[in-house]
PDB file of C-alpha atoms in Angstrom:
ATOM      1  CA  MET A1172     -24.222  45.442 -25.639  1.00 37.00           C
ATOM      2  CA  ALA A1173     -24.632  46.144 -29.551  1.00 36.00           C
ATOM      3  CA  ALA A1174     -21.922  46.688 -32.048  1.00 35.00           C
ATOM      4  CA  GLY A1175     -23.159  50.007 -33.266  1.00 34.00           C
ATOM      5  CA  PRO A1176     -26.099  52.515 -33.175  1.00 41.00           C
ATOM      6  CA  SER A1177     -27.744  50.933 -36.279  1.00 50.00           C
ATOM      7  CA  ASP A1178     -28.085  47.626 -34.554  1.00 61.00           C
ATOM      8  CA  THR A1179     -31.202  46.725 -32.745  1.00 61.00           C
ATOM      9  CA  VAL A1180     -31.386  44.360 -29.870  1.00 63.00           C
ATOM     10  CA  ASN A1181     -34.600  42.700 -28.783  1.00 60.00           C
ATOM     11  CA  VAL A1182     -35.084  41.386 -25.307  1.00 61.00           C
ATOM     12  CA  CYS A1183     -37.853  38.960 -24.661  1.00 60.00           C
ATOM     13  CA  GLY A1184     -39.514  39.911 -21.325  1.00 55.00           C
ATOM     14  CA  HIS A1185     -40.247  36.532 -19.865  1.00 54.00           C
ATOM     15  CA  SER A1186     -40.588  36.553 -16.067  1.00 53.00           C
ATOM     16  CA  THR A1187     -43.278  36.058 -13.468  1.00 52.00           C
ATOM     17  CA  SER A1188     -41.299  33.884 -11.199  1.00 56.00           C
ATOM     18  CA  GLY A1189     -42.609  35.717  -8.230  1.00 62.00           C
ATOM     19  CA  GLU A1190     -39.615  38.034  -7.825  1.00 77.00           C
ATOM     20  CA  LEU A1191     -40.244  41.235  -9.591  1.00 85.00           C
ATOM     21  CA  ASP A1192     -36.677  42.408  -8.609  1.00 83.00           C
ATOM     22  CA  PRO A1193     -33.993  41.996  -9.702  1.00 84.00           C
ATOM     23  CA  TRP A1194     -35.780  41.341 -13.058  1.00 84.00           C
ATOM     24  CA  ALA A1195     -37.314  44.802 -13.322  1.00 89.00           C
ATOM     25  CA  GLY A1196     -33.878  46.393 -12.336  1.00 91.00           C
ATOM     26  CA  ARG A1197     -32.245  44.542 -15.118  1.00 88.00           C
ATOM     27  CA  LEU A1198     -34.912  45.342 -17.630  1.00 89.00           C
ATOM     28  CA  ARG A1199     -34.418  49.092 -16.598  1.00 93.00           C
ATOM     29  CA  GLU A1200     -30.677  48.829 -17.209  1.00 92.00           C
ATOM     30  CA  LEU A1201     -31.273  47.349 -20.787  1.00 90.00           C
ATOM     31  CA  ALA A1202     -33.799  50.028 -21.458  1.00 92.00           C
ATOM     32  CA  ARG A1203     -31.173  52.781 -21.043  1.00 93.00           C
ATOM     33  CA  GLU A1204     -29.676  51.564 -24.282  1.00 90.00           C
ATOM     34  CA  PRO A1205     -31.498  53.321 -27.041  1.00 90.00           C
ATOM     35  CA  ASN A1206     -31.199  50.435 -29.468  1.00 89.00           C
ATOM     36  CA  VAL A1207     -32.771  47.877 -27.267  1.00 89.00           C
ATOM     37  CA  SER A1208     -36.521  46.950 -27.481  1.00 91.00           C
ATOM     38  CA  CYS A1209     -38.546  44.435 -25.551  1.00 91.00           C
ATOM     39  CA  LYS A1210     -40.987  41.899 -26.544  1.00 91.00           C
ATOM     40  CA  LEU A1211     -43.266  41.270 -23.655  1.00 89.00           C
ATOM     41  CA  SER A1212     -44.472  37.560 -23.953  1.00 90.00           C
ATOM     42  CA  GLY A1213     -44.516  34.377 -22.026  1.00 89.00           C
ATOM     43  CA  LEU A1214     -45.953  35.908 -18.801  1.00 90.00           C
ATOM     44  CA  VAL A1215     -48.727  33.281 -18.442  1.00 93.00           C
ATOM     45  CA  THR A1216     -46.402  30.413 -18.754  1.00 91.00           C
ATOM     46  CA  GLU A1217     -43.761  31.815 -16.330  1.00 87.00           C
ATOM     47  CA  ALA A1218     -46.496  32.382 -13.713  1.00 89.00           C
ATOM     48  CA  ASP A1219     -48.342  29.740 -11.936  1.00 90.00           C
ATOM     49  CA  ARG A1220     -49.854  28.146 -14.899  1.00 91.00           C
ATOM     50  CA  ASP A1221     -53.031  26.864 -13.142  1.00 92.00           C
ATOM     51  CA  ARG A1222     -53.811  29.837 -11.013  1.00 94.00           C
ATOM     52  CA  TRP A1223     -52.390  33.069 -12.532  1.00 94.00           C
ATOM     53  CA  THR A1224     -54.566  36.194 -12.669  1.00 95.00           C
ATOM     54  CA  ALA A1225     -54.143  39.503 -14.449  1.00 95.00           C
ATOM     55  CA  ALA A1226     -53.257  41.039 -11.128  1.00 95.00           C
ATOM     56  CA  ASP A1227     -50.273  38.745 -10.820  1.00 92.00           C
ATOM     57  CA  LEU A1228     -48.952  39.594 -14.145  1.00 93.00           C
ATOM     58  CA  ARG A1229     -49.605  43.441 -14.083  1.00 95.00           C
ATOM     59  CA  PRO A1230     -46.379  44.364 -12.175  1.00 94.00           C
ATOM     60  CA  TYR A1231     -44.295  42.686 -14.798  1.00 92.00           C
ATOM     61  CA  ALA A1232     -46.192  44.325 -17.747  1.00 94.00           C
ATOM     62  CA  GLU A1233     -46.038  47.713 -16.019  1.00 96.00           C
ATOM     63  CA  ALA A1234     -42.253  47.350 -15.292  1.00 94.00           C
ATOM     64  CA  ALA A1235     -41.623  46.625 -18.949  1.00 93.00           C
ATOM     65  CA  LEU A1236     -43.914  49.461 -20.161  1.00 96.00           C
ATOM     66  CA  ASP A1237     -42.357  51.972 -17.736  1.00 96.00           C
ATOM     67  CA  ALA A1238     -38.747  50.865 -18.655  1.00 95.00           C
ATOM     68  CA  PHE A1239     -39.215  50.878 -22.504  1.00 95.00           C
ATOM     69  CA  GLY A1240     -42.446  52.874 -23.337  1.00 97.00           C
ATOM     70  CA  PRO A1241     -44.739  51.977 -26.014  1.00 96.00           C
ATOM     71  CA  GLU A1242     -42.227  53.072 -28.723  1.00 95.00           C
ATOM     72  CA  ARG A1243     -39.873  50.089 -27.815  1.00 95.00           C
ATOM     73  CA  LEU A1244     -42.244  47.538 -26.227  1.00 95.00           C
ATOM     74  CA  MET A1245     -44.002  45.018 -28.326  1.00 94.00           C
ATOM     75  CA  PHE A1246     -46.694  42.497 -27.519  1.00 93.00           C
ATOM     76  CA  GLY A1247     -45.963  38.853 -28.135  1.00 91.00           C
ATOM     77  CA  SER A1248     -48.523  36.166 -27.573  1.00 90.00           C
ATOM     78  CA  ASP A1249     -45.995  33.278 -27.081  1.00 90.00           C
ATOM     79  CA  TRP A1250     -48.293  31.168 -28.995  1.00 91.00           C
ATOM     80  CA  PRO A1251     -48.450  28.194 -29.053  1.00 93.00           C
ATOM     81  CA  VAL A1252     -46.529  27.903 -25.846  1.00 93.00           C
ATOM     82  CA  CYS A1253     -49.087  30.084 -24.076  1.00 93.00           C
ATOM     83  CA  LEU A1254     -51.629  27.426 -24.570  1.00 95.00           C
ATOM     84  CA  LEU A1255     -50.004  25.467 -21.639  1.00 95.00           C
ATOM     85  CA  ALA A1256     -51.434  28.198 -19.319  1.00 95.00           C
ATOM     86  CA  ALA A1257     -54.135  30.168 -21.155  1.00 96.00           C
ATOM     87  CA  SER A1258     -55.962  30.427 -24.380  1.00 95.00           C
ATOM     88  CA  TYR A1259     -54.706  32.832 -27.060  1.00 94.00           C
ATOM     89  CA  GLU A1260     -57.804  34.997 -26.390  1.00 93.00           C
ATOM     90  CA  GLN A1261     -56.918  35.172 -22.680  1.00 95.00           C
ATOM     91  CA  VAL A1262     -53.401  36.230 -23.404  1.00 94.00           C
ATOM     92  CA  VAL A1263     -54.559  38.951 -25.899  1.00 94.00           C
ATOM     93  CA  SER A1264     -57.334  40.279 -23.676  1.00 93.00           C
ATOM     94  CA  THR A1265     -54.967  40.460 -20.718  1.00 95.00           C
ATOM     95  CA  ALA A1266     -52.512  42.539 -22.710  1.00 94.00           C
ATOM     96  CA  VAL A1267     -55.228  44.778 -23.988  1.00 94.00           C
ATOM     97  CA  GLU A1268     -56.266  45.274 -20.321  1.00 94.00           C
ATOM     98  CA  PHE A1269     -52.664  46.242 -19.385  1.00 95.00           C
ATOM     99  CA  THR A1270     -52.595  48.815 -22.031  1.00 95.00           C
ATOM    100  CA  ALA A1271     -55.988  50.319 -21.823  1.00 94.00           C
ATOM    101  CA  HIS A1272     -54.684  53.452 -20.171  1.00 95.00           C
ATOM    102  CA  LEU A1273     -52.525  54.230 -23.183  1.00 95.00           C
ATOM    103  CA  GLU A1274     -53.517  56.520 -25.980  1.00 94.00           C
ATOM    104  CA  SER A1275     -54.704  54.864 -29.218  1.00 93.00           C
ATOM    105  CA  ARG A1276     -51.379  55.599 -30.978  1.00 94.00           C
ATOM    106  CA  GLU A1277     -49.332  54.211 -28.155  1.00 95.00           C
ATOM    107  CA  ARG A1278     -51.480  51.011 -27.994  1.00 94.00           C
ATOM    108  CA  ALA A1279     -50.756  50.645 -31.742  1.00 93.00           C
ATOM    109  CA  GLN A1280     -47.077  50.900 -31.081  1.00 94.00           C
ATOM    110  CA  VAL A1281     -47.228  48.049 -28.594  1.00 94.00           C
ATOM    111  CA  PHE A1282     -49.438  45.727 -30.785  1.00 93.00           C
ATOM    112  CA  GLY A1283     -47.732  46.135 -34.067  1.00 92.00           C
ATOM    113  CA  GLY A1284     -45.834  49.567 -34.703  1.00 93.00           C
ATOM    114  CA  THR A1285     -42.844  48.590 -32.650  1.00 92.00           C
ATOM    115  CA  ALA A1286     -42.467  45.177 -34.159  1.00 91.00           C
ATOM    116  CA  ALA A1287     -42.925  46.528 -37.533  1.00 91.00           C
ATOM    117  CA  ARG A1288     -40.221  49.246 -37.055  1.00 90.00           C
ATOM    118  CA  VAL A1289     -37.808  46.720 -35.262  1.00 88.00           C
ATOM    119  CA  TYR A1290     -38.180  43.917 -37.684  1.00 87.00           C
ATOM    120  CA  GLY A1291     -38.470  46.063 -40.832  1.00 86.00           C
ATOM    121  CA  LEU A1292     -41.993  45.079 -41.676  1.00 85.00           C
ATOM    122  CA  SER A1293     -44.758  47.279 -43.160  1.00 74.00           C
ATOM    123  CA  GLU A1294     -47.640  47.998 -40.838  1.00 63.00           C
ATOM    124  CA  ALA A1295     -51.150  46.995 -41.764  1.00 57.00           C
ATOM    125  CA  GLY A1296     -52.698  49.796 -43.914  1.00 45.00           C
ATOM    126  CA  GLU A1297     -49.310  51.311 -44.742  1.00 48.00           C
ATOM    127  CA  ASP A1298     -48.931  52.080 -48.388  1.00 42.00           C
ATOM    128  CA  PRO A1299     -45.414  50.991 -49.414  1.00 43.00           C
ATOM    129  CA  ALA A1300     -43.649  53.119 -52.069  1.00 46.00           C
ATOM    130  CA  PRO A1301     -44.639  52.108 -55.674  1.00 46.00           C
ATOM    131  CA  GLY A1302     -42.650  49.282 -56.778  1.00 47.00           C
ATOM    132  CA  SER A1303     -41.270  48.295 -53.348  1.00 42.00           C
ATOM    133  CA  ARG A1304     -42.173  45.143 -51.654  1.00 43.00           C
ATOM    134  CA  PRO A1305     -42.424  44.834 -47.765  1.00 39.00           C
ATOM    135  CA  LYS A1306     -39.720  42.594 -46.217  1.00 41.00           C
ATOM    136  CA  GLN A1307     -42.425  40.472 -44.625  1.00 37.00           C
ATOM    137  CA  ALA A1308     -46.224  40.244 -44.533  1.00 35.00           C
ATOM    138  CA  ALA A1309     -48.012  43.088 -42.985  1.00 34.00           C
ATOM    139  CA  ILE A1310     -49.064  42.814 -39.338  1.00 34.00           C
ATOM    140  CA  PRO A1311     -51.882  44.357 -37.446  1.00 34.00           C
ATOM    141  CA  THR A1312     -51.285  47.583 -35.611  1.00 33.00           C
ATOM    142  CA  HIS A1313     -54.033  47.083 -33.101  1.00 34.00           C
ATOM    143  CA  VAL A1314     -55.882  44.403 -31.220  1.00 35.00           C
ATOM    144  CA  SER A1315     -59.512  44.506 -30.265  1.00 32.00           C
ATOM    145  CA  GLY A1316     -60.633  42.833 -27.101  1.00 35.00           C
ATOM    146  CA  ARG A1317     -63.358  40.195 -27.402  1.00 31.00           C
TER     147      ARG A1317
END
């Protein structure tokens, strides 16, 4: 899939079409590659936009988390597209609910650490080496529910 071990491939985990398989199986196949990470986003717009519930989305989030683990899974809000089916706050609070069982360090990976590592960004609160500049603006490493 990738040209070499230093390459990183990112898969966007959109799917709630009502058919967990074969999507989950394909996701697990991709997760076998150590240089592949997954951005979990777009779930609310792929589900029934008018009637989705967290229970509808949970199996997809769990499949992605089980396949990639917090070290290779990153939260994506899919904003502004998510607004077709939910508010930004609903999307974030649903993701926080899906990761509530994780340790704080693991949740921090999903909500910023993985993205920072994959995209070469500095994490919020990280002190870059003197004289160096982050490649991009710092991003938060955690999200608090409202």
